[in-house]
Amino acid sequence: MSLGKHFKKIRKNRGFSQIVVSQEIISQGTYSKFEAEIRDIDASVFFHLLNRMNISLEEFEYIRNDYSYGEKQEIIHQFFKLN
């Protein structure tokens, strides 16, 4: 599953419509194509969409990795867990 499909999964789980998420950031049609993996978006739009859904990049990566940490995130997580 790539970025668009993860956005769709998160959006639906949080009860947002495509119109609400994309409003004033990107056209709803372009957003729909992004979720369908037909079109890519640039990084600034990506971060604005994350912000709109109130999700951090770290949380997005955690969800994208099937609710597990990547190697780097796991090291950081374990470090802070010890402190």
Coordinates of C-alpha atoms in Angstrom, one line a residue:
M1 CA 0.0 0.0 0.0
S2 CA 1.5 3.4 -0.9
L3 CA 0.9 6.9 0.3
G4 CA -2.5 7.6 -1.3
K5 CA -4.0 4.4 -0.1
H6 CA -2.8 5.1 3.5
F7 CA -4.2 8.6 3.3
K8 CA -7.6 7.1 2.3
K9 CA -7.5 4.6 5.1
I10 CA -6.7 7.2 7.7
R11 CA -9.2 9.7 6.3
K12 CA -12.0 7.1 6.5
N13 CA -11.0 5.9 9.9
R14 CA -11.2 9.5 11.2
G15 CA -14.5 10.2 9.5
F16 CA -13.3 12.9 7.1
S17 CA -14.6 13.4 3.6
Q18 CA -12.3 14.1 0.7
I19 CA -13.8 17.6 0.4
V20 CA -13.0 18.4 4.1
V21 CA -9.4 17.1 3.8
S22 CA -8.5 18.7 0.5
Q23 CA -10.4 22.1 1.0
E24 CA -8.1 25.1 0.3
I25 CA -5.1 22.8 0.0
I26 CA -5.6 20.9 -3.3
S27 CA -8.6 20.3 -5.6
Q28 CA -10.9 17.5 -4.5
G29 CA -10.4 15.9 -7.9
T30 CA -6.6 15.9 -7.5
Y31 CA -6.9 14.5 -4.0
S32 CA -9.2 11.8 -5.2
K33 CA -6.6 10.8 -7.9
F34 CA -3.9 10.8 -5.2
E35 CA -5.9 8.4 -3.1
A36 CA -6.5 6.2 -6.1
E37 CA -2.7 6.3 -6.9
I38 CA -3.3 7.9 -10.2
R39 CA -1.5 11.1 -9.3
D40 CA 1.3 12.2 -7.0
I41 CA 1.4 15.3 -4.8
D42 CA 4.3 17.5 -3.8
A43 CA 5.8 17.5 -0.3
S44 CA 4.2 20.7 0.9
V45 CA 0.7 19.5 0.0
F46 CA 1.5 16.2 1.7
F47 CA 2.4 18.0 5.0
H48 CA -0.7 20.3 4.7
L49 CA -2.9 17.2 4.3
L50 CA -1.3 15.5 7.3
N51 CA -1.9 18.6 9.3
R52 CA -5.5 18.8 8.2
M53 CA -6.1 15.3 9.5
N54 CA -4.2 16.2 12.7
I55 CA -1.7 13.5 12.2
S56 CA 2.1 13.7 12.6
L57 CA 4.6 12.4 10.1
E58 CA 5.7 9.9 12.7
E59 CA 2.2 8.7 13.3
F60 CA 1.6 8.4 9.5
E61 CA 4.8 6.3 9.2
Y62 CA 3.7 4.1 12.1
I63 CA 0.4 3.4 10.4
R64 CA 2.1 2.9 7.1
N65 CA 4.4 0.3 8.6
D66 CA 1.4 -1.8 9.8
Y67 CA 1.4 -0.2 13.2
S68 CA 5.1 -1.0 13.9
Y69 CA 8.1 1.2 14.1
G70 CA 10.8 1.2 11.5
E71 CA 14.3 0.4 12.7
K72 CA 15.2 4.0 13.3
Q73 CA 11.9 4.8 15.0
E74 CA 12.2 1.7 17.2
I75 CA 15.7 2.8 18.5
I76 CA 14.3 6.2 19.3
H77 CA 11.2 4.7 20.9
Q78 CA 13.3 2.3 23.1
F79 CA 15.6 5.2 24.1
F80 CA 12.8 7.4 25.4
K81 CA 11.1 4.4 27.0
L82 CA 14.3 3.9 29.1
N83 CA 14.3 7.5 30.3

